[in-house]
Tab-separated table of C-alpha atoms and ligand atoms in Angstrom:
chain	number	residue	atom	x	y	z
X	14	MET	CA	-34.784	41.270	-82.140
X	15	ASN	CA	-32.046	42.168	-84.641
X	16	GLU	CA	-28.763	44.030	-84.266
X	17	ARG	CA	-30.276	47.365	-85.321
X	18	GLU	CA	-32.978	47.164	-82.637
X	19	ILE	CA	-30.410	46.210	-80.016
X	20	ARG	CA	-28.146	49.102	-80.965
X	21	GLN	CA	-31.147	51.426	-80.683
X	22	ILE	CA	-31.926	50.186	-77.156
X	23	LEU	CA	-28.269	50.513	-76.153
X	24	ASN	CA	-28.111	54.056	-77.578
X	25	HIS	CA	-31.339	55.005	-75.867
X	26	THR	CA	-30.168	53.653	-72.488
X	27	GLY	CA	-26.587	54.884	-72.847
X	28	VAL	CA	-25.156	51.373	-72.369
X	29	LEU	CA	-21.762	50.647	-73.897
X	30	PRO	CA	-21.564	46.837	-73.798
X	31	SER	CA	-19.327	45.798	-70.924
X	32	ARG	CA	-17.152	42.728	-71.191
X	33	GLN	CA	-17.072	42.424	-67.408
X	34	LEU	CA	-20.872	42.108	-67.337
X	35	GLY	CA	-20.803	39.646	-70.248
X	36	GLN	CA	-22.940	42.012	-72.314
X	37	ASN	CA	-23.140	40.154	-75.601
X	38	PHE	CA	-26.723	40.464	-76.747
X	39	LEU	CA	-28.492	37.874	-78.859
X	40	THR	CA	-29.427	39.212	-82.320
X	41	ASP	CA	-31.094	36.172	-83.849
X	42	GLU	CA	-34.819	35.618	-83.319
X	43	ALA	CA	-34.777	31.948	-84.279
X	44	THR	CA	-31.982	31.198	-81.793
X	45	ALA	CA	-33.820	33.085	-79.029
X	46	ALA	CA	-37.098	31.250	-79.752
X	47	GLY	CA	-35.218	27.927	-79.882
X	48	ILE	CA	-33.643	28.505	-76.467
X	49	VAL	CA	-36.948	29.437	-74.845
X	50	SER	CA	-38.712	26.423	-76.407
X	51	HIS	CA	-36.636	24.159	-74.147
X	52	LEU	CA	-38.361	25.662	-71.089
X	53	ASP	CA	-41.557	23.875	-72.166
X	54	LEU	CA	-43.672	26.736	-70.827
X	55	SER	CA	-47.182	26.421	-69.371
X	56	PRO	CA	-49.575	29.230	-68.396
X	57	GLU	CA	-49.246	28.363	-64.681
X	58	ASP	CA	-45.426	28.669	-64.704
X	59	THR	CA	-43.336	31.353	-63.097
X	60	VAL	CA	-40.059	32.044	-64.909
X	61	VAL	CA	-36.966	33.705	-63.482
X	62	GLU	CA	-34.715	35.130	-66.168
X	63	VAL	CA	-31.255	36.205	-65.082
X	64	GLY	CA	-29.539	38.860	-67.218
X	65	PRO	CA	-32.470	39.754	-69.519
X	66	GLY	CA	-30.400	42.599	-71.014
X	67	THR	CA	-32.207	44.005	-74.042
X	68	GLY	CA	-34.931	41.370	-73.748
X	69	ALA	CA	-34.069	39.006	-76.621
X	70	LEU	CA	-35.208	35.921	-74.670
X	71	THR	CA	-37.717	37.786	-72.515
X	72	ARG	CA	-39.998	38.641	-75.423
X	73	HIS	CA	-40.514	34.919	-76.095
X	74	VAL	CA	-41.701	34.373	-72.509
X	75	VAL	CA	-43.944	37.413	-71.886
X	76	GLY	CA	-47.630	36.600	-72.224
X	77	ARG	CA	-47.093	32.850	-71.962
X	78	VAL	CA	-46.645	32.452	-68.180
X	79	LYS	CA	-48.251	33.471	-64.904
X	80	LYS	CA	-45.290	35.483	-63.673
X	81	LEU	CA	-41.913	36.542	-65.039
X	82	ILE	CA	-39.162	37.787	-62.737
X	83	LEU	CA	-36.278	39.542	-64.506
X	84	VAL	CA	-33.026	39.937	-62.541
X	85	GLU	CA	-30.710	42.452	-64.233
X	86	PHE	CA	-27.534	43.929	-62.739
X	87	ASP	CA	-27.160	46.840	-65.158
X	88	SER	CA	-29.270	49.683	-63.743
X	89	ARG	CA	-29.925	51.281	-67.156
X	90	LEU	CA	-31.095	48.039	-68.740
X	91	ALA	CA	-33.215	47.274	-65.660
X	92	ALA	CA	-34.824	50.723	-65.932
X	93	ALA	CA	-35.490	50.234	-69.651
X	94	LEU	CA	-37.119	46.836	-68.984
X	95	ARG	CA	-39.248	48.372	-66.236
X	96	GLU	CA	-40.418	51.056	-68.635
X	97	LYS	CA	-41.061	48.567	-71.412
X	98	PHE	CA	-43.154	46.242	-69.214
X	99	ALA	CA	-44.849	48.941	-67.108
X	100	GLN	CA	-48.264	47.859	-68.430
X	101	VAL	CA	-47.623	44.124	-67.992
X	102	PRO	CA	-48.438	43.302	-64.366
X	103	GLU	CA	-47.024	39.765	-64.458
X	104	VAL	CA	-43.505	41.081	-65.183
X	105	GLU	CA	-41.360	42.047	-62.186
X	106	VAL	CA	-37.980	43.645	-62.814
X	107	VAL	CA	-35.404	43.254	-60.062
X	108	HIS	CA	-32.314	45.424	-60.344
X	109	GLN	CA	-29.786	43.293	-58.482
X	110	ASP	CA	-26.641	41.235	-58.768
X	111	ALA	CA	-28.105	37.759	-59.354
X	112	VAL	CA	-25.367	36.276	-57.179
X	113	GLU	CA	-26.993	38.085	-54.226
X	114	PHE	CA	-30.620	37.366	-55.124
X	115	ASP	CA	-32.566	35.684	-52.305
X	116	VAL	CA	-33.744	32.487	-53.995
X	117	ARG	CA	-35.782	31.379	-50.963
X	118	ARG	CA	-38.704	33.634	-51.861
X	119	LEU	CA	-39.113	31.751	-55.153
X	120	PHE	CA	-40.293	28.567	-53.430
X	121	ALA	CA	-43.677	30.249	-52.947
X	122	HIS	CA	-44.006	30.643	-56.749
X	123	ARG	CA	-43.670	27.026	-57.839
X	124	PRO	CA	-43.986	25.673	-60.513
X	125	ILE	CA	-40.987	27.763	-61.463
X	126	LYS	CA	-38.373	27.569	-64.212
X	127	PHE	CA	-34.981	29.229	-64.655
X	128	LEU	CA	-33.744	30.932	-67.818
X	129	GLY	CA	-30.504	32.737	-68.489
X	130	ASN	CA	-28.122	33.694	-71.232
X	131	LEU	CA	-25.629	34.106	-68.424
X	132	PRO	CA	-22.712	36.526	-68.234
X	133	TYR	CA	-19.524	34.496	-68.686
X	134	ALA	CA	-17.638	35.976	-65.730
X	135	SER	CA	-20.241	35.374	-63.017
X	136	GLY	CA	-22.173	32.473	-64.615
X	137	GLY	CA	-20.720	29.931	-62.175
X	138	ALA	CA	-21.614	31.983	-59.097
X	139	ILE	CA	-25.126	32.672	-60.460
X	140	MET	CA	-25.676	28.959	-61.088
X	141	LYS	CA	-24.456	28.145	-57.586
X	142	ASN	CA	-26.862	30.656	-56.042
X	143	PHE	CA	-29.936	29.553	-58.009
X	144	LEU	CA	-29.427	25.918	-58.857
X	145	SER	CA	-27.790	24.304	-55.800
X	146	VAL	CA	-29.974	21.837	-53.875
X	147	PRO	CA	-32.408	22.731	-52.352
X	148	HIS	CA	-33.821	24.934	-55.120
X	149	PRO	CA	-37.425	25.486	-56.286
X	150	PHE	CA	-36.968	24.875	-60.036
X	151	SER	CA	-38.555	22.157	-62.133
X	152	ARG	CA	-36.370	22.972	-65.159
X	153	ALA	CA	-33.516	25.311	-66.124
X	154	VAL	CA	-32.241	26.441	-69.514
X	155	ILE	CA	-28.889	28.208	-69.493
X	156	MET	CA	-26.542	29.532	-72.138
X	157	LEU	CA	-22.845	29.907	-71.344
X	158	GLN	CA	-19.553	29.571	-73.157
X	159	LYS	CA	-19.390	26.133	-74.811
X	160	GLU	CA	-16.370	25.135	-72.778
X	161	VAL	CA	-18.356	25.486	-69.504
X	162	ILE	CA	-21.474	23.710	-70.801
X	163	ASP	CA	-19.202	20.852	-71.968
X	164	ARG	CA	-17.861	20.549	-68.423
X	165	LEU	CA	-21.382	20.415	-66.957
X	166	SER	CA	-22.319	17.330	-68.958
X	167	ALA	CA	-18.898	15.593	-69.207
X	168	GLN	CA	-18.387	11.961	-68.211
X	169	PRO	CA	-15.248	10.204	-66.850
X	170	GLY	CA	-12.531	9.694	-69.438
X	171	HIS	CA	-13.205	13.105	-70.983
X	172	ALA	CA	-10.834	16.033	-70.454
X	173	ASP	CA	-13.758	18.277	-69.403
X	174	TYR	CA	-14.850	15.938	-66.603
X	175	GLY	CA	-14.260	17.167	-63.082
X	176	LEU	CA	-15.588	18.750	-59.922
X	177	LEU	CA	-18.137	20.960	-61.726
X	178	SER	CA	-19.524	17.995	-63.723
X	179	LEU	CA	-20.092	15.945	-60.575
X	180	ARG	CA	-21.506	18.834	-58.548
X	181	VAL	CA	-24.066	19.708	-61.209
X	182	GLN	CA	-24.880	16.121	-62.203
X	183	SER	CA	-25.536	15.210	-58.555
X	184	GLY	CA	-28.552	17.543	-58.691
X	185	TRP	CA	-29.530	17.646	-62.355
X	186	HIS	CA	-29.794	15.650	-65.561
X	187	VAL	CA	-27.797	17.798	-67.992
X	188	LYS	CA	-28.300	17.798	-71.745
X	189	THR	CA	-26.643	20.093	-74.297
X	190	VAL	CA	-29.489	21.186	-76.547
X	191	MET	CA	-27.953	23.843	-78.814
X	192	GLU	CA	-24.630	25.187	-80.001
X	193	VAL	CA	-24.625	28.897	-80.722
X	194	PRO	CA	-21.998	30.584	-82.922
X	195	PRO	CA	-20.461	33.995	-81.993
X	196	GLU	CA	-22.027	35.741	-85.024
X	197	VAL	CA	-25.525	35.819	-83.498
X	198	PHE	CA	-24.443	38.212	-80.723
X	199	TYR	CA	-23.766	41.928	-80.610
X	200	PRO	CA	-20.952	42.578	-79.912
X	201	ILE	CA	-19.476	39.338	-81.252
X	202	PRO	CA	-17.789	37.354	-78.431
X	203	GLN	CA	-14.507	35.506	-78.876
X	204	VAL	CA	-15.921	32.135	-77.878
X	205	ASP	CA	-18.638	29.717	-78.966
X	206	SER	CA	-21.675	29.304	-76.724
X	207	SER	CA	-23.898	26.342	-75.911
X	208	VAL	CA	-27.274	25.914	-74.293
X	209	ALA	CA	-27.940	23.275	-71.639
X	210	LEU	CA	-31.254	21.927	-70.406
X	211	LEU	CA	-31.180	20.941	-66.738
X	212	GLU	CA	-33.860	18.773	-65.167
X	213	PRO	CA	-33.841	17.904	-61.445
X	214	ARG	CA	-32.823	14.313	-60.867
X	215	GLU	CA	-34.679	12.046	-58.520
X	216	ASP	CA	-33.009	8.782	-59.432
X	217	LEU	CA	-30.134	8.876	-56.932
X	218	PRO	CA	-30.070	7.116	-53.552
X	219	PRO	CA	-29.982	9.455	-50.523
X	220	PHE	CA	-26.505	10.832	-49.817
X	221	ASP	CA	-24.988	13.482	-47.579
X	222	ARG	CA	-24.480	16.372	-49.998
X	223	ARG	CA	-22.103	18.307	-47.796
X	224	LEU	CA	-19.871	15.293	-47.285
X	225	PHE	CA	-20.041	14.527	-51.027
X	226	ASP	CA	-18.903	18.079	-51.791
X	227	GLU	CA	-16.095	17.981	-49.237
X	228	LEU	CA	-14.785	14.670	-50.601
X	229	LEU	CA	-14.973	16.001	-54.176
X	230	ARG	CA	-13.034	19.128	-53.225
X	231	ARG	CA	-10.314	17.001	-51.645
X	232	GLY	CA	-10.273	14.471	-54.464
X	233	PHE	CA	-10.024	17.052	-57.240
X	234	GLY	CA	-7.760	19.392	-55.213
X	235	GLN	CA	-4.732	17.804	-56.871
X	236	ARG	CA	-6.124	16.112	-59.941
X	237	ARG	CA	-3.095	14.035	-60.867
X	238	LYS	CA	-2.577	12.590	-57.388
X	239	GLN	CA	-3.925	9.182	-56.363
X	240	LEU	CA	-7.224	9.551	-54.544
X	241	HIS	CA	-6.243	7.685	-51.361
X	242	LYS	CA	-3.585	10.323	-50.676
X	243	LEU	CA	-6.230	13.068	-50.773
X	244	LEU	CA	-9.231	11.652	-48.917
X	245	PRO	CA	-9.418	11.674	-45.075
X	246	GLU	CA	-7.389	8.974	-43.365
X	247	GLY	CA	-8.697	6.216	-41.112
X	248	LYS	CA	-10.816	4.276	-43.608
X	249	ASP	CA	-10.062	0.879	-45.114
X	250	TRP	CA	-8.938	1.875	-48.632
X	251	GLU	CA	-8.641	-1.727	-49.791
X	252	GLN	CA	-12.237	-2.426	-48.795
X	253	LEU	CA	-13.448	0.752	-50.504
X	254	THR	CA	-11.599	0.111	-53.795
X	255	ALA	CA	-12.949	-3.459	-53.790
X	256	LEU	CA	-16.456	-2.037	-53.372
X	257	LEU	CA	-15.810	0.366	-56.241
X	258	GLY	CA	-14.195	-2.315	-58.389
X	259	VAL	CA	-11.155	-0.139	-59.143
X	260	ALA	CA	-7.385	-0.218	-58.623
X	261	LYS	CA	-5.963	1.149	-55.357
X	262	THR	CA	-4.105	3.757	-57.395
X	263	VAL	CA	-7.320	5.255	-58.797
X	264	ARG	CA	-7.569	9.031	-59.320
X	265	ALA	CA	-10.623	11.238	-58.705
X	266	GLU	CA	-11.287	11.869	-62.390
X	267	GLU	CA	-11.553	8.145	-63.165
X	268	LEU	CA	-14.633	7.642	-60.993
X	269	ASP	CA	-18.214	8.230	-62.115
X	270	LEU	CA	-21.048	9.739	-60.088
X	271	ALA	CA	-22.325	6.378	-58.785
X	272	GLN	CA	-18.823	5.559	-57.535
X	273	TRP	CA	-18.522	8.962	-55.837
X	274	LEU	CA	-21.826	8.274	-54.086
X	275	THR	CA	-20.432	4.933	-52.891
X	276	ILE	CA	-17.401	6.766	-51.503
X	277	THR	CA	-19.664	9.304	-49.772
X	278	HIS	CA	-21.734	6.554	-48.183
X	279	PHE	CA	-18.537	4.776	-47.075
X	280	TYR	CA	-17.242	7.929	-45.350
X	281	ASP	CA	-20.627	8.883	-43.852
X	282	GLU	CA	-20.317	8.502	-40.068
X	283	HIS	CA	-23.921	9.343	-39.238
X	284	PRO	CA	-25.467	6.597	-37.077
X	285	LEU	CA	-28.739	6.817	-39.062
X	286	LYS	CA	-27.187	6.752	-42.529
X	287	GLU	CA	-28.993	3.527	-43.504
X	288	ILE	CA	-32.695	3.769	-44.392
X	289	PRO	CA	-34.374	2.578	-41.180
X	290	GLN	CA	-36.997	-0.179	-41.149
X	291	LYS	CA	-39.487	1.398	-38.809
X	292	GLY	CA	-42.608	-0.767	-39.033
X	293	SER	CA	-41.807	-2.742	-35.885
X	294	GLU	CA	-41.129	0.273	-33.596
X	295	ILE	CA	-43.462	0.267	-30.557
X	296	PHE	CA	-45.487	3.365	-29.656
X	297	ASP	CA	-48.074	4.139	-26.965
X	298	LEU	CA	-51.713	4.103	-28.037
X	299	VAL	CA	-53.816	6.833	-26.440
X	300	ASP	CA	-57.510	7.609	-25.953
X	301	ASP	CA	-59.387	10.828	-26.815
X	302	GLN	CA	-57.934	12.492	-23.688
X	303	ASP	CA	-54.333	11.565	-24.617
X	304	GLN	CA	-54.194	8.909	-21.868
X	305	VAL	CA	-52.120	5.816	-22.602
X	306	ILE	CA	-54.323	2.752	-23.190
X	307	GLY	CA	-51.817	0.293	-24.631
X	308	GLN	CA	-48.985	-0.212	-27.094
X	309	ALA	CA	-48.783	-1.235	-30.725
X	310	THR	CA	-46.295	-1.269	-33.589
X	311	ARG	CA	-45.913	1.709	-35.869
X	312	ALA	CA	-47.261	-0.359	-38.765
X	313	GLU	CA	-50.420	-1.353	-36.818
X	314	ILE	CA	-51.030	2.186	-35.573
X	315	HIS	CA	-50.815	3.691	-39.037
X	316	ALA	CA	-52.838	0.924	-40.693
X	317	ASN	CA	-55.708	1.386	-38.190
X	318	ASP	CA	-55.609	5.183	-37.709
X	319	TRP	CA	-55.157	4.661	-33.964
X	320	LYS	CA	-54.404	7.754	-31.898
X	321	HIS	CA	-50.812	8.139	-30.759
X	322	ARG	CA	-48.300	10.852	-29.817
X	323	ALA	CA	-45.765	12.950	-31.703
X	324	VAL	CA	-43.682	16.099	-31.350
X	325	HIS	CA	-42.735	18.800	-33.820
X	326	VAL	CA	-39.941	21.300	-33.174
X	327	PHE	CA	-39.534	24.672	-34.920
X	328	VAL	CA	-35.910	25.853	-34.929
X	329	PHE	CA	-35.350	29.592	-35.430
X	330	ASN	CA	-32.110	31.459	-36.083
X	331	LYS	CA	-31.308	34.922	-34.704
X	332	ARG	CA	-33.049	36.592	-37.654
X	333	ARG	CA	-36.121	34.544	-36.782
X	334	ASP	CA	-36.027	32.531	-39.991
X	335	LEU	CA	-37.545	29.072	-39.582
X	336	LEU	CA	-35.542	25.972	-40.446
X	337	LEU	CA	-37.510	23.587	-42.647
X	338	GLN	CA	-36.430	20.101	-43.611
X	339	LEU	CA	-37.051	18.474	-46.968
X	340	ARG	CA	-38.079	14.925	-46.119
X	341	SER	CA	-36.195	12.159	-47.864
X	342	ARG	CA	-37.894	10.665	-50.922
X	343	MET	CA	-37.366	7.279	-49.249
X	344	LYS	CA	-39.692	8.047	-46.286
X	345	ASP	CA	-42.805	5.871	-45.993
X	346	LYS	CA	-44.959	8.860	-44.957
X	347	HIS	CA	-44.950	12.207	-46.806
X	348	PRO	CA	-41.865	11.511	-48.970
X	349	GLY	CA	-40.132	14.445	-50.663
X	350	VAL	CA	-42.141	17.268	-49.052
X	351	TRP	CA	-41.141	20.032	-46.626
X	352	ASP	CA	-41.701	19.562	-42.914
X	353	SER	CA	-41.006	21.042	-39.464
X	354	SER	CA	-37.336	21.486	-38.493
X	355	ALA	CA	-37.584	18.185	-36.598
X	356	ALA	CA	-40.504	15.881	-35.861
X	357	GLY	CA	-41.174	12.350	-34.737
X	358	HIS	CA	-43.195	9.897	-32.698
X	359	LEU	CA	-42.808	9.399	-28.975
X	360	ASP	CA	-41.353	6.006	-28.118
X	361	ALA	CA	-43.455	3.875	-25.764
X	362	GLY	CA	-43.190	5.335	-22.246
X	363	GLU	CA	-41.430	8.507	-23.450
X	364	GLY	CA	-42.551	12.049	-22.516
X	365	TYR	CA	-43.223	14.836	-25.057
X	366	GLN	CA	-40.390	17.098	-23.917
X	367	SER	CA	-37.759	14.327	-23.950
X	368	ALA	CA	-38.944	13.123	-27.388
X	369	ALA	CA	-38.479	16.670	-28.724
X	370	VAL	CA	-34.957	16.872	-27.277
X	371	ARG	CA	-34.132	13.456	-28.779
X	372	GLU	CA	-35.534	14.304	-32.233
X	373	LEU	CA	-33.547	17.547	-32.338
X	374	GLU	CA	-30.354	15.610	-31.718
X	375	GLU	CA	-31.180	12.716	-34.078
X	376	GLU	CA	-32.541	14.722	-37.010
X	377	LEU	CA	-30.445	17.891	-36.825
X	378	GLY	CA	-27.510	17.230	-34.480
X	379	ILE	CA	-28.733	20.005	-32.140
X	380	ALA	CA	-27.988	19.314	-28.474
X	381	LYS	CA	-30.472	21.121	-26.169
X	382	ASP	CA	-31.546	20.234	-22.617
X	383	GLN	CA	-34.868	21.949	-22.995
X	384	VAL	CA	-37.287	23.185	-25.614
X	385	ILE	CA	-40.082	25.755	-25.241
X	386	GLU	CA	-43.657	24.586	-25.660
X	387	VAL	CA	-45.610	26.540	-28.294
X	388	GLY	CA	-48.904	24.654	-28.194
X	389	LYS	CA	-50.773	21.367	-28.396
X	390	LEU	CA	-52.697	20.013	-31.400
X	391	PRO	CA	-55.550	17.520	-31.226
X	392	PRO	CA	-55.499	14.394	-33.402
X	393	SER	CA	-57.068	14.710	-36.855
X	394	GLU	CA	-56.675	13.273	-40.302
X	395	ALA	CA	-54.189	16.077	-41.073
X	396	THR	CA	-51.948	15.144	-38.125
X	397	GLY	CA	-52.190	11.425	-38.990
X	398	TRP	CA	-54.249	10.900	-35.773
X	399	GLU	CA	-51.374	12.176	-33.665
X	400	PHE	CA	-51.643	14.270	-30.517
X	401	ILE	CA	-48.848	16.724	-31.270
X	402	THR	CA	-46.995	19.019	-28.918
X	403	LEU	CA	-45.183	21.766	-30.820
X	404	TYR	CA	-41.945	23.171	-29.413
X	405	ALA	CA	-39.575	25.968	-30.446
X	406	VAL	CA	-35.855	26.610	-29.935
X	407	GLN	CA	-33.375	29.184	-31.101
X	408	TYR	CA	-30.187	27.856	-32.689
X	409	GLN	CA	-27.347	29.232	-34.774
X	410	GLY	CA	-24.661	26.553	-34.988
X	411	ALA	CA	-23.809	23.722	-37.370
X	412	LEU	CA	-26.451	21.190	-38.402
X	413	ARG	CA	-25.893	17.496	-38.945
X	414	TYR	CA	-28.689	15.388	-40.357
X	415	PRO	CA	-29.097	11.805	-41.593
X	416	CYS	CA	-29.516	11.688	-45.375
X	417	SER	CA	-31.772	8.631	-45.014
X	418	GLU	CA	-34.361	10.881	-43.331
X	419	VAL	CA	-33.618	14.411	-44.467
X	420	GLU	CA	-32.772	15.357	-48.039
X	421	ALA	CA	-31.918	19.002	-47.292
X	422	VAL	CA	-32.598	21.806	-44.833
X	423	GLN	CA	-33.108	25.528	-45.429
X	424	TRP	CA	-33.848	28.609	-43.307
X	425	PHE	CA	-36.929	30.461	-44.568
X	426	PRO	CA	-38.266	33.923	-43.626
X	427	LEU	CA	-41.682	33.539	-41.966
X	428	GLU	CA	-43.507	35.594	-44.602
X	429	VAL	CA	-42.145	33.275	-47.301
X	430	VAL	CA	-43.570	30.283	-45.427
X	431	ASP	CA	-46.963	32.038	-45.141
X	432	GLN	CA	-47.064	32.753	-48.855
X	433	TRP	CA	-45.745	29.332	-49.838
X	434	ILE	CA	-48.311	27.431	-47.754
X	435	LYS	CA	-51.062	29.615	-49.193
X	436	ASN	CA	-49.955	28.971	-52.791
X	437	ARG	CA	-48.709	25.404	-52.531
X	438	PRO	CA	-49.981	23.398	-49.529
X	439	GLN	CA	-49.095	20.238	-51.447
X	440	ASP	CA	-45.379	21.018	-50.958
X	441	PHE	CA	-45.683	20.342	-47.198
X	442	ALA	CA	-46.416	17.463	-44.841
X	443	SER	CA	-49.979	18.041	-43.591
X	444	GLY	CA	-48.879	17.795	-39.929
X	445	PHE	CA	-46.493	20.693	-40.494
X	446	ILE	CA	-49.292	22.889	-41.870
X	447	GLU	CA	-51.335	22.246	-38.706
X	448	CYS	CA	-48.286	23.117	-36.582
X	449	TRP	CA	-47.700	26.289	-38.629
X	450	LYS	CA	-51.318	27.413	-38.021
X	451	CYS	CA	-50.865	26.718	-34.308
X	452	PHE	CA	-47.593	28.691	-34.256
X	453	ARG	CA	-49.169	31.638	-36.096
X	454	ARG	CA	-52.187	31.631	-33.714
X	455	GLU	CA	-49.950	31.500	-30.662
X	456	SER	CA	-47.545	34.189	-31.919
X	457	ALA	CA	-50.492	36.462	-32.738
X	458	GLY	CA	-51.679	35.952	-29.170
X	459	THR	CA	-55.039	34.624	-30.357
X	460	ALA	CA	-54.828	30.981	-29.368
X	461	ASP	CA	-58.168	29.227	-29.343
O	140	SAM	N1	-30.519	37.865	-72.187
O	140	SAM	C1	-29.876	38.833	-73.032
O	140	SAM	C2	-29.660	38.251	-74.425
O	140	SAM	O1	-29.760	37.023	-74.546
O	140	SAM	O2	-29.414	39.013	-75.341
O	140	SAM	C3	-28.559	39.343	-72.454
O	140	SAM	C4	-27.533	38.308	-72.152
O	140	SAM	S1	-25.943	38.923	-71.773
O	140	SAM	C5	-24.932	37.549	-72.207
O	140	SAM	C6	-25.824	38.884	-70.001
O	140	SAM	C7	-26.735	39.834	-69.253
O	140	SAM	O3	-26.535	39.635	-67.854
O	140	SAM	C8	-26.473	41.306	-69.470
O	140	SAM	O4	-27.705	41.971	-69.637
O	140	SAM	C9	-25.787	41.786	-68.195
O	140	SAM	O5	-26.014	43.146	-67.915
O	140	SAM	C10	-26.422	40.883	-67.183
O	140	SAM	N2	-25.606	40.617	-65.984
O	140	SAM	C11	-24.267	40.570	-65.881
O	140	SAM	N3	-23.889	40.244	-64.630
O	140	SAM	C12	-25.037	40.063	-63.936
O	140	SAM	C13	-25.323	39.711	-62.593
O	140	SAM	N4	-24.351	39.461	-61.726
O	140	SAM	N5	-26.607	39.646	-62.207
O	140	SAM	C14	-27.636	39.885	-63.082
O	140	SAM	N6	-27.412	40.225	-64.356
O	140	SAM	C15	-26.145	40.307	-64.792
């Protein structure tokens, strides 16, 4: 797409490029093709492109993927894209501010990749909305002003290193893959641009992301101040700096990501912050009628497929979204997949209802005296030979979860969960899928 074609589209749509909307359109085919090549597209991919504009990048994606979702804020450009792709059923044009786009519905479309020659002014907010953990993307390619891309990938000791670098690098491997000069845009911007490739990182130990972010905000709040004057009081600073191997006068910008994770772990007050060794826990063994017939260790029960007891709890907010938890990658069973809001085994001698109340507190920090029974599930391979009682509660307040067990939590609309399970059962713990079927049967009033 060259400058003449772009001018024609702009004339036709009546768009006068707006600086506020970052409307600098790419005029160089080779650059556009080069950017898209970093998405490493496959026919089964879904791609979300934010700010497609006149379609310079879009045309290199159409026809190569299963679905393409275009999110464009300018109503005239969105209308023109809709017209252009009217005969291409896999293209969906969404006329919306990408900062407001509901990313949760994208989980049902995995594998999914993110593409955007982002508007400079709202690029940060768009990235935060789409690319913060938990997100559904397996890869993201973004173009922004060079100065911002440099900050994303900067390391300690570099002037660009700071809060943004650590936030993004705690979720993604970041690599600058292209530098793009102003001359390949219409109109020509005043700054250079760069393209970054972001790939989700799975090489970090579990850490409490909210605490990490809070400590970063404090630490970088006054960049030139010594860190110990900025972090919460009441911790042994000498012990922490010895652990980090740094001087007591250290400043936030001198510490790398691994050191920030050490700080986060040091400040984490959650009683379950260490990865638990669970093999020796004792559970009741039960017969086919769910009657207790003895006890055994967790390791023995799982090794022998013996029947035992568990609870799952579905937590709903006032809008009736369901809270799902992303299980830690360190879990021995079903690592790194989505699961019920809370779930766990009954301890030996424990009742179902009290186990559900305990799990809610331990896994989510929700204090409830009672939970409502939704239904009972028989043992099967899918439940891991567990008799499960499923409970539900409504809850709105703060959530507090142990990072050793739970990587992230997210509220999902029920229709998203339906679609997601249908498309991607492998994204879920099998016990959760059985519980979901039970919940759907019970809420439809057709329990069997
Ligand atoms: N992808 C096109 C290209 O490479 O030529 C256009 C890129 S241009 C830098 C940014 C695009 O983002 C424009 O089409 C603009 O209208 C759109 N845009 C600006 N703010 C937006 C927002 N908040 N949400 C969605 N799109 C936005």
